[in-house]
CSV table of C-alpha atoms and ligand atoms in Angstrom, one decimal:
chain,number,residue,atom,x,y,z
A,1,MET,CA,37.6,-1.0,-14.0
A,2,THR,CA,35.3,2.0,-13.3
A,3,LYS,CA,32.7,1.4,-10.5
A,4,VAL,CA,29.5,-0.2,-12.0
A,5,ASN,CA,26.6,2.0,-11.1
A,6,LEU,CA,23.4,-0.3,-10.6
A,7,GLY,CA,19.9,1.3,-10.8
A,8,ILE,CA,17.5,-0.4,-8.4
A,9,ILE,CA,13.9,0.3,-8.7
A,10,GLY,CA,12.2,0.2,-5.3
A,11,GLY,CA,13.3,1.3,-2.0
A,12,GLY,CA,12.2,-1.4,0.7
A,13,GLN,CA,13.8,-3.7,2.8
A,14,LEU,CA,14.8,-5.7,-0.2
A,15,GLY,CA,16.2,-2.7,-2.0
A,16,SER,CA,18.3,-1.8,1.3
A,17,LEU,CA,19.6,-5.1,1.9
A,18,LEU,CA,20.9,-5.1,-1.9
A,19,ALA,CA,22.5,-2.0,-1.8
A,20,ILE,CA,24.3,-3.2,1.6
A,21,SER,CA,25.7,-6.0,-0.4
A,22,ALA,CA,26.6,-3.9,-3.0
A,23,LYS,CA,28.9,-2.0,-1.1
A,24,LYS,CA,31.1,-5.2,-0.3
A,25,LEU,CA,31.3,-5.7,-4.4
A,26,ASN,CA,32.2,-2.3,-5.0
A,27,ILE,CA,29.1,-1.4,-6.8
A,28,LYS,CA,27.5,1.8,-6.5
A,29,THR,CA,23.6,1.8,-6.2
A,30,THR,CA,21.1,4.6,-7.4
A,31,ILE,CA,17.7,3.7,-5.9
A,32,PHE,CA,14.5,4.9,-7.7
A,33,CYS,CA,11.3,4.8,-5.6
A,34,ASP,CA,8.0,6.5,-5.4
A,35,ASP,CA,8.2,6.8,-1.4
A,36,PHE,CA,10.0,9.8,0.0
A,37,ASN,CA,11.1,7.9,3.1
A,38,ALA,CA,11.8,4.6,1.7
A,39,PRO,CA,14.1,2.6,3.9
A,40,ALA,CA,16.9,2.1,1.4
A,41,LYS,CA,17.6,5.9,1.3
A,42,ASN,CA,19.4,5.0,4.3
A,43,TYR,CA,22.1,2.8,2.5
A,44,CYS,CA,22.2,3.7,-1.3
A,45,ASP,CA,24.7,6.1,-2.8
A,46,ASN,CA,22.3,8.0,-4.9
A,47,PHE,CA,18.2,8.3,-4.1
A,48,ILE,CA,15.6,9.6,-6.6
A,49,PHE,CA,12.3,10.1,-5.7
A,50,GLY,CA,9.5,10.2,-8.0
A,51,ASP,CA,6.6,8.1,-9.6
A,52,TYR,CA,7.3,4.9,-11.5
A,53,LYS,CA,5.5,6.4,-14.7
A,54,ASP,CA,7.1,10.0,-14.8
A,55,ILE,CA,9.1,10.1,-17.8
A,56,LYS,CA,11.4,12.9,-17.1
A,57,ILE,CA,12.4,11.1,-13.8
A,58,ILE,CA,13.0,7.8,-15.8
A,59,GLU,CA,14.8,9.8,-17.9
A,60,SER,CA,17.0,11.3,-15.2
A,61,PHE,CA,17.7,7.9,-13.4
A,62,VAL,CA,18.3,6.1,-16.8
A,63,ASN,CA,21.3,8.6,-17.4
A,64,LYS,CA,22.8,8.3,-13.8
A,65,VAL,CA,22.9,4.3,-14.1
A,66,ASP,CA,25.0,1.5,-16.3
A,67,ILE,CA,22.5,-1.5,-15.3
A,68,VAL,CA,19.0,-1.8,-13.7
A,69,THR,CA,17.4,-4.0,-11.7
A,70,TYR,CA,14.4,-4.0,-9.2
A,71,GLU,CA,13.2,-5.0,-6.1
A,72,PHE,CA,9.3,-5.5,-6.5
A,73,GLU,CA,7.5,-7.1,-9.1
A,74,ASN,CA,4.4,-4.5,-9.7
A,75,ILE,CA,6.4,-1.8,-12.0
A,76,PRO,CA,4.7,-0.6,-14.7
A,77,PHE,CA,5.5,-3.1,-17.8
A,78,GLU,CA,6.0,0.2,-20.0
A,79,THR,CA,8.2,1.8,-17.6
A,80,LEU,CA,10.6,-1.2,-17.5
A,81,ASN,CA,10.6,-1.5,-21.2
A,82,LYS,CA,11.4,2.1,-21.8
A,83,ILE,CA,14.4,2.1,-19.3
A,84,ASN,CA,15.6,-1.5,-21.3
A,85,SER,CA,15.5,0.4,-24.6
A,86,LYS,CA,18.4,2.5,-22.7
A,87,LYS,CA,19.9,0.5,-20.2
A,88,LYS,CA,19.9,-3.4,-19.8
A,89,VAL,CA,17.3,-4.3,-17.4
A,90,PHE,CA,17.9,-7.4,-15.5
A,91,PRO,CA,15.6,-9.9,-15.0
A,92,LYS,CA,14.2,-9.0,-18.5
A,93,PRO,CA,11.0,-7.0,-18.6
A,94,GLU,CA,9.2,-10.0,-20.2
A,95,VAL,CA,9.8,-11.9,-17.3
A,96,ASN,CA,7.9,-9.6,-15.1
A,97,LYS,CA,5.2,-9.0,-17.4
A,98,ILE,CA,4.1,-12.7,-16.9
A,99,ILE,CA,5.0,-12.9,-13.1
A,100,GLN,CA,3.0,-9.8,-11.9
A,101,ASN,CA,-0.2,-11.1,-13.3
A,102,ARG,CA,-1.5,-14.3,-11.4
A,103,LEU,CA,-3.1,-15.7,-14.2
A,104,TYR,CA,-0.5,-15.2,-16.8
A,105,GLU,CA,1.9,-16.9,-14.2
A,106,LYS,CA,0.0,-19.9,-13.4
A,107,ASN,CA,-0.8,-20.6,-17.1
A,108,PHE,CA,2.8,-20.3,-17.8
A,109,ILE,CA,3.7,-22.6,-15.0
A,110,ASN,CA,1.1,-25.2,-16.0
A,111,GLU,CA,2.3,-25.1,-19.6
A,112,LEU,CA,6.0,-26.6,-18.2
A,113,ASP,CA,4.0,-29.5,-17.0
A,114,ILE,CA,4.6,-28.2,-13.3
A,115,LYS,CA,1.7,-28.5,-10.9
A,116,THR,CA,0.1,-25.5,-9.4
A,117,THR,CA,-3.4,-25.4,-7.4
A,118,ASN,CA,-6.7,-25.6,-9.5
A,119,TYR,CA,-7.7,-22.3,-10.7
A,120,LYS,CA,-9.9,-20.4,-12.8
A,121,PHE,CA,-10.3,-16.7,-14.1
A,122,ILE,CA,-13.1,-14.7,-12.4
A,123,ASN,CA,-14.7,-11.8,-13.7
A,124,ASN,CA,-18.0,-11.7,-12.2
A,125,LYS,CA,-20.1,-13.1,-9.4
A,126,SER,CA,-21.9,-15.9,-11.7
A,127,GLU,CA,-18.7,-17.3,-12.6
A,128,ILE,CA,-18.0,-18.0,-9.3
A,129,ILE,CA,-20.9,-19.9,-8.7
A,130,GLU,CA,-20.2,-22.0,-11.8
A,131,SER,CA,-16.9,-22.8,-10.3
A,132,LYS,CA,-18.3,-24.8,-7.1
A,133,ASN,CA,-15.4,-27.3,-7.2
A,134,LEU,CA,-12.8,-24.6,-6.7
A,135,ILE,CA,-14.5,-24.0,-3.1
A,136,PRO,CA,-13.3,-23.8,-0.2
A,137,GLY,CA,-10.9,-21.4,-2.1
A,138,LEU,CA,-9.4,-18.3,-2.5
A,139,LEU,CA,-10.5,-15.4,-4.7
A,140,LYS,CA,-7.1,-13.5,-5.2
A,141,THR,CA,-6.7,-10.3,-7.9
A,142,CYS,CA,-4.8,-11.1,-10.7
A,143,THR,CA,-2.5,-8.2,-10.0
A,144,LEU,CA,-1.1,-6.0,-7.3
A,145,GLY,CA,-2.0,-8.5,-4.5
A,146,TYR,CA,0.8,-9.5,-1.5
A,147,ASP,CA,0.9,-10.6,1.7
A,148,GLY,CA,-2.7,-11.7,1.6
A,149,LYS,CA,-3.9,-8.5,0.3
A,150,GLY,CA,-6.4,-8.5,-2.5
A,151,GLN,CA,-7.7,-11.8,-1.4
A,152,TYR,CA,-10.8,-13.4,-0.2
A,153,LYS,CA,-11.4,-17.0,1.5
A,154,LEU,CA,-14.4,-18.4,0.6
A,155,ASN,CA,-15.5,-21.4,2.6
A,156,SER,CA,-18.9,-21.8,0.9
A,157,ILE,CA,-20.6,-20.4,-1.9
A,158,LYS,CA,-23.1,-18.4,0.4
A,159,ASP,CA,-19.9,-16.4,1.4
A,160,ILE,CA,-20.0,-14.1,-1.8
A,161,ASN,CA,-22.7,-12.4,-0.5
A,162,ASP,CA,-21.5,-11.4,2.6
A,163,LEU,CA,-18.2,-10.2,1.4
A,164,GLU,CA,-17.7,-7.0,-0.9
A,165,ILE,CA,-15.9,-7.9,-3.8
A,166,ASP,CA,-14.9,-5.3,-6.4
A,167,PHE,CA,-15.6,-6.8,-9.8
A,168,ASN,CA,-13.9,-4.2,-11.4
A,169,LYS,CA,-10.9,-6.1,-10.9
A,170,GLU,CA,-10.0,-9.4,-12.3
A,171,TYR,CA,-9.3,-12.4,-10.3
A,172,ILE,CA,-8.1,-16.1,-10.1
A,173,LEU,CA,-10.3,-18.6,-8.0
A,174,GLU,CA,-7.9,-20.8,-6.6
A,175,LYS,CA,-8.8,-24.3,-4.8
A,176,PHE,CA,-7.6,-24.2,-1.1
A,177,ILE,CA,-5.1,-26.8,-0.2
A,178,ASP,CA,-4.9,-28.5,2.9
A,179,LEU,CA,-1.4,-27.5,3.8
A,180,LYS,CA,1.3,-29.7,5.5
A,181,LYS,CA,4.3,-27.4,4.7
A,182,GLU,CA,5.5,-24.3,2.6
A,183,ILE,CA,8.6,-23.9,1.3
A,184,SER,CA,10.9,-21.9,-1.2
A,185,VAL,CA,13.8,-22.4,-3.4
A,186,ILE,CA,16.0,-19.3,-4.1
A,187,ILE,CA,18.1,-19.6,-7.3
A,188,THR,CA,20.6,-17.3,-9.0
A,189,ARG,CA,20.6,-18.1,-12.5
A,190,PHE,CA,23.8,-16.1,-14.7
A,191,LYS,CA,23.3,-17.8,-18.1
A,192,LYS,CA,22.2,-20.8,-19.8
A,193,ASP,CA,22.5,-24.0,-17.7
A,194,ASN,CA,24.8,-21.7,-15.2
A,195,TYR,CA,23.3,-21.0,-12.2
A,196,GLU,CA,23.6,-21.5,-8.0
A,197,ILE,CA,20.6,-22.8,-6.1
A,198,TYR,CA,20.2,-22.5,-2.0
A,199,GLU,CA,18.6,-25.7,-0.8
A,200,PRO,CA,14.7,-25.6,0.3
A,201,ILE,CA,13.7,-23.1,3.0
A,202,GLU,CA,10.8,-24.1,5.2
A,203,ASN,CA,8.4,-21.0,5.5
A,204,ILE,CA,5.8,-20.4,8.2
A,205,HIS,CA,3.1,-18.0,7.5
A,206,GLU,CA,0.5,-16.3,9.6
A,207,ASP,CA,-2.2,-14.3,8.7
A,208,GLN,CA,-0.7,-15.0,5.0
A,209,ILE,CA,2.4,-13.0,5.7
A,210,LEU,CA,5.7,-14.8,6.3
A,211,ARG,CA,6.5,-15.2,10.0
A,212,THR,CA,9.4,-17.8,10.2
A,213,SER,CA,12.0,-19.3,7.7
A,214,LYS,CA,14.2,-21.8,8.4
A,215,ILE,CA,16.8,-24.4,7.1
A,216,PRO,CA,17.0,-27.3,6.6
A,217,ALA,CA,13.5,-27.7,5.5
A,218,GLU,CA,11.9,-30.8,7.4
A,219,ILE,CA,10.6,-32.6,4.4
A,220,ASP,CA,11.5,-35.6,2.4
A,221,ILE,CA,14.5,-35.7,0.1
A,222,LYS,CA,12.4,-36.5,-3.1
A,223,LEU,CA,10.5,-33.0,-2.6
A,224,LYS,CA,13.5,-31.2,-2.0
A,225,ASP,CA,14.9,-32.4,-5.3
A,226,LYS,CA,11.7,-32.0,-7.0
A,227,SER,CA,11.3,-28.6,-5.9
A,228,LYS,CA,15.0,-27.6,-6.7
A,229,LYS,CA,14.5,-29.3,-10.4
A,230,TRP,CA,11.1,-27.3,-11.0
A,231,ALA,CA,13.1,-24.2,-10.0
A,232,VAL,CA,16.1,-24.7,-12.2
A,233,HIS,CA,13.5,-25.5,-15.0
A,234,ILE,CA,11.4,-22.4,-14.6
A,235,SER,CA,14.4,-20.2,-14.7
A,236,GLU,CA,15.7,-21.7,-17.8
A,237,LYS,CA,12.3,-21.3,-19.4
A,238,LEU,CA,12.3,-17.7,-18.5
A,239,ASP,CA,15.8,-17.3,-19.4
A,240,TYR,CA,16.2,-15.6,-15.9
A,241,ILE,CA,19.2,-13.2,-15.1
A,242,GLY,CA,19.4,-12.9,-11.5
A,243,THR,CA,18.2,-14.0,-8.0
A,244,MET,CA,14.4,-15.3,-8.3
A,245,CYS,CA,12.1,-17.4,-5.6
A,246,VAL,CA,9.9,-20.0,-6.3
A,247,GLU,CA,7.2,-20.8,-3.4
A,248,PHE,CA,5.7,-24.1,-3.0
A,249,PHE,CA,2.8,-25.6,-1.3
A,250,ILE,CA,3.1,-29.4,-0.1
A,251,ASP,CA,-0.1,-31.1,0.8
A,252,LYS,CA,-1.1,-33.5,3.5
A,253,LYS,CA,-0.4,-36.2,0.9
A,254,ASP,CA,3.0,-34.8,0.2
A,255,ASN,CA,1.7,-33.3,-3.3
A,256,LEU,CA,4.3,-30.6,-4.5
A,257,TYR,CA,2.6,-27.3,-6.1
A,258,VAL,CA,4.4,-24.1,-7.1
A,259,ASN,CA,2.2,-21.3,-5.3
A,260,GLU,CA,4.1,-18.3,-7.2
A,261,ILE,CA,7.4,-17.0,-8.5
A,262,ALA,CA,9.1,-13.9,-7.2
A,263,PRO,CA,11.3,-12.2,-9.9
A,264,ARG,CA,13.6,-10.8,-7.2
A,265,VAL,CA,15.4,-11.8,-3.9
A,266,HIS,CA,13.0,-12.8,-1.5
A,267,ASN,CA,12.1,-12.6,2.3
A,268,SER,CA,12.8,-16.2,2.9
A,269,GLY,CA,16.2,-15.9,1.8
A,270,HIS,CA,17.0,-13.2,4.5
A,271,LEU,CA,18.8,-16.2,6.2
A,272,THR,CA,21.3,-16.6,3.4
A,273,ILE,CA,22.9,-13.4,4.5
A,274,ASN,CA,24.1,-15.4,7.6
A,275,THR,CA,24.1,-19.2,6.7
A,276,HIS,CA,26.1,-19.1,3.3
A,277,ASN,CA,29.4,-18.0,2.1
A,278,ILE,CA,27.5,-15.9,-0.5
A,279,SER,CA,23.8,-14.5,0.3
A,280,GLN,CA,20.9,-14.5,-2.3
A,281,PHE,CA,21.8,-10.4,-2.6
A,282,GLU,CA,25.4,-11.0,-3.3
A,283,ASN,CA,24.3,-13.7,-5.9
A,284,HIS,CA,21.9,-11.4,-7.6
A,285,LEU,CA,24.4,-8.5,-7.8
A,286,ARG,CA,27.0,-10.7,-9.6
A,287,ALA,CA,24.9,-12.2,-12.0
A,288,VAL,CA,23.1,-8.8,-12.9
A,289,CYS,CA,26.3,-6.8,-13.0
A,290,GLY,CA,28.1,-9.6,-14.8
A,291,LEU,CA,30.2,-10.4,-12.0
A,292,GLU,CA,32.2,-14.1,-12.0
A,293,LYS,CA,30.1,-16.7,-10.3
A,294,LEU,CA,31.3,-18.3,-7.0
A,295,THR,CA,30.5,-21.9,-5.5
A,296,THR,CA,27.7,-20.8,-2.9
A,297,GLN,CA,28.2,-23.0,0.1
A,298,LYS,CA,26.4,-23.3,3.4
A,299,LEU,CA,28.0,-22.7,6.5
A,300,PHE,CA,25.1,-22.8,9.2
A,301,ASN,CA,21.9,-23.8,9.6
A,302,ALA,CA,19.4,-21.0,10.9
A,303,VAL,CA,15.9,-19.9,11.7
A,304,MET,CA,14.5,-16.4,10.8
A,305,HIS,CA,12.0,-14.4,12.3
A,306,ASN,CA,10.4,-11.5,10.8
A,307,LEU,CA,9.5,-8.6,13.0
A,308,ILE,CA,6.1,-7.5,12.5
A,309,GLY,CA,4.7,-4.2,13.6
A,310,ASP,CA,5.5,-3.9,17.4
A,311,ASP,CA,7.5,-6.7,17.4
A,312,ILE,CA,10.7,-4.3,16.6
A,313,LEU,CA,10.7,-2.8,19.6
A,314,LYS,CA,11.7,-5.6,21.7
A,315,TYR,CA,15.0,-5.8,19.6
A,316,LYS,CA,15.8,-2.3,19.2
A,317,ASP,CA,17.4,-2.0,22.3
A,318,LYS,CA,18.4,-5.7,23.1
A,319,LYS,CA,21.6,-6.9,23.2
A,320,ALA,CA,21.8,-9.7,20.6
A,321,LYS,CA,23.4,-13.3,21.6
A,322,ASP,CA,26.3,-14.1,19.6
A,323,ASN,CA,24.3,-16.5,17.4
A,324,GLU,CA,21.6,-13.9,16.5
A,325,PHE,CA,21.7,-11.0,13.8
A,326,PHE,CA,19.3,-8.2,14.1
A,327,PHE,CA,18.2,-6.2,11.2
A,328,ASP,CA,16.3,-3.3,11.5
A,329,TYR,CA,14.5,-1.6,8.3
A,330,LYS,CA,14.5,1.8,9.7
A,331,LYS,CA,10.8,2.5,8.5
A,332,LYS,CA,9.8,5.7,9.7
A,333,ASP,CA,6.4,4.2,11.1
A,334,ILE,CA,5.5,1.1,13.2
A,335,LYS,CA,2.2,-0.3,11.5
A,336,PRO,CA,0.3,-3.5,12.3
A,337,LYS,CA,1.1,-6.3,9.5
A,338,ARG,CA,4.1,-4.2,8.7
A,339,LYS,CA,7.4,-6.2,8.2
A,340,MET,CA,10.1,-3.9,10.4
A,341,GLY,CA,12.9,-6.1,10.8
A,342,HIS,CA,14.0,-9.6,11.0
A,343,VAL,CA,16.4,-11.4,13.6
A,344,THR,CA,18.4,-14.7,12.2
A,345,LYS,CA,19.4,-17.4,14.8
A,346,ILE,CA,22.3,-19.1,13.4
A,347,ILE,CA,22.2,-22.8,14.9
A,348,LYS,CA,25.9,-24.0,15.5
B,401,AMP,P1,-0.1,-15.7,-1.6
B,401,AMP,O1,-0.1,-14.3,-1.5
B,401,AMP,O2,-0.8,-16.2,-2.9
B,401,AMP,O3,1.4,-16.3,-1.9
B,401,AMP,O4,-0.7,-16.3,-0.4
B,401,AMP,C1,0.2,-16.2,0.9
B,401,AMP,C2,-0.3,-17.4,1.7
B,401,AMP,O5,-1.7,-17.4,1.7
B,401,AMP,C3,0.5,-18.6,1.4
B,401,AMP,O6,1.5,-18.4,1.7
B,401,AMP,C4,-0.1,-19.6,2.1
B,401,AMP,O7,0.0,-19.6,3.2
B,401,AMP,C5,-1.8,-18.7,2.0
B,401,AMP,N1,-2.5,-19.7,0.9
B,401,AMP,C6,-2.6,-18.9,-0.7
B,401,AMP,N2,-3.1,-19.7,-1.4
B,401,AMP,C7,-3.5,-20.9,-0.7
B,401,AMP,C8,-4.1,-22.0,-0.8
B,401,AMP,N3,-4.8,-22.2,-2.4
B,401,AMP,N4,-4.5,-22.9,-0.4
B,401,AMP,C9,-4.0,-22.7,1.2
B,401,AMP,N5,-3.3,-21.7,1.4
B,401,AMP,C10,-3.0,-20.8,0.7
């Protein structure tokens, strides 16, 4: 069989870890990224630098690859659609269109009778004033927000006068939840009713950035089952191909809510590289490249710590213990709040 050349849009740590995993499966990778110094440049077979809207670059990318996937959701829908008319894109572009907009995403989830936080579309200041029932709440941009970017915490209605909110953008106002825990469920769907699912992962955030992920999640078995059932339902309704992640909130009364869906491999699933016989990355590659689905099994429990900003310096020259696995994303510059690497500690 000729070697598959997989195109990956985006060259961050997720693209890097996909490219590393591809080597084991004998899949060639071509990464298309708008950052000349993208970390994944260190691991892929071919690298194409350019703007995600540049028709010429898109064409040269399409001509090099057999199948296309992506490592982040904020890719122009037109670009994905254009690529999909020539080479298959997985997950399909329509999935991305829903998920890259918080309003469409929440509407879609609620139509499935799956609970999210209460929310309302917001276009101007007076609409916030009319939505007092959602305060304390979080005002989030409908598009392009991540790791707490594009979010405003409103503790009381007075806060809108102190914050400089750019109303040229569209928002949702979301009721603030008194959180007990946050979990995520990672699932890889191969075709109808055919998937591999990982057990729920418990996540701890600081300043809205993921800090720590661990398995097993210390939650009730009923919540474990319910979160997995919802993740399966969402992936079936999206007719999803590949790995996706559903992030959940659990409140102090043990109510479960979907926070958001990531149509890609996910940071909380990095531990699967060391805890499972098949990682979220390998499963994604198997699903999008049409390879065999193998039964995914857990080998160990583990805790994964993200190394944010300067944290990485402590690990660069440190000898890892035999249960520690350190990954350096090889980002050119260290910046505060920037994910620079991670370390997974296996619990034997
Ligand atoms: P997001 O970018 O929407 O995933 O938010 C990042 C993090 O902010 C979440 O993982 C939570 O820790 C926190 N957060 C976001 N929305 C809410 C909410 N409605 N209530 C409580 N915490 C939230």
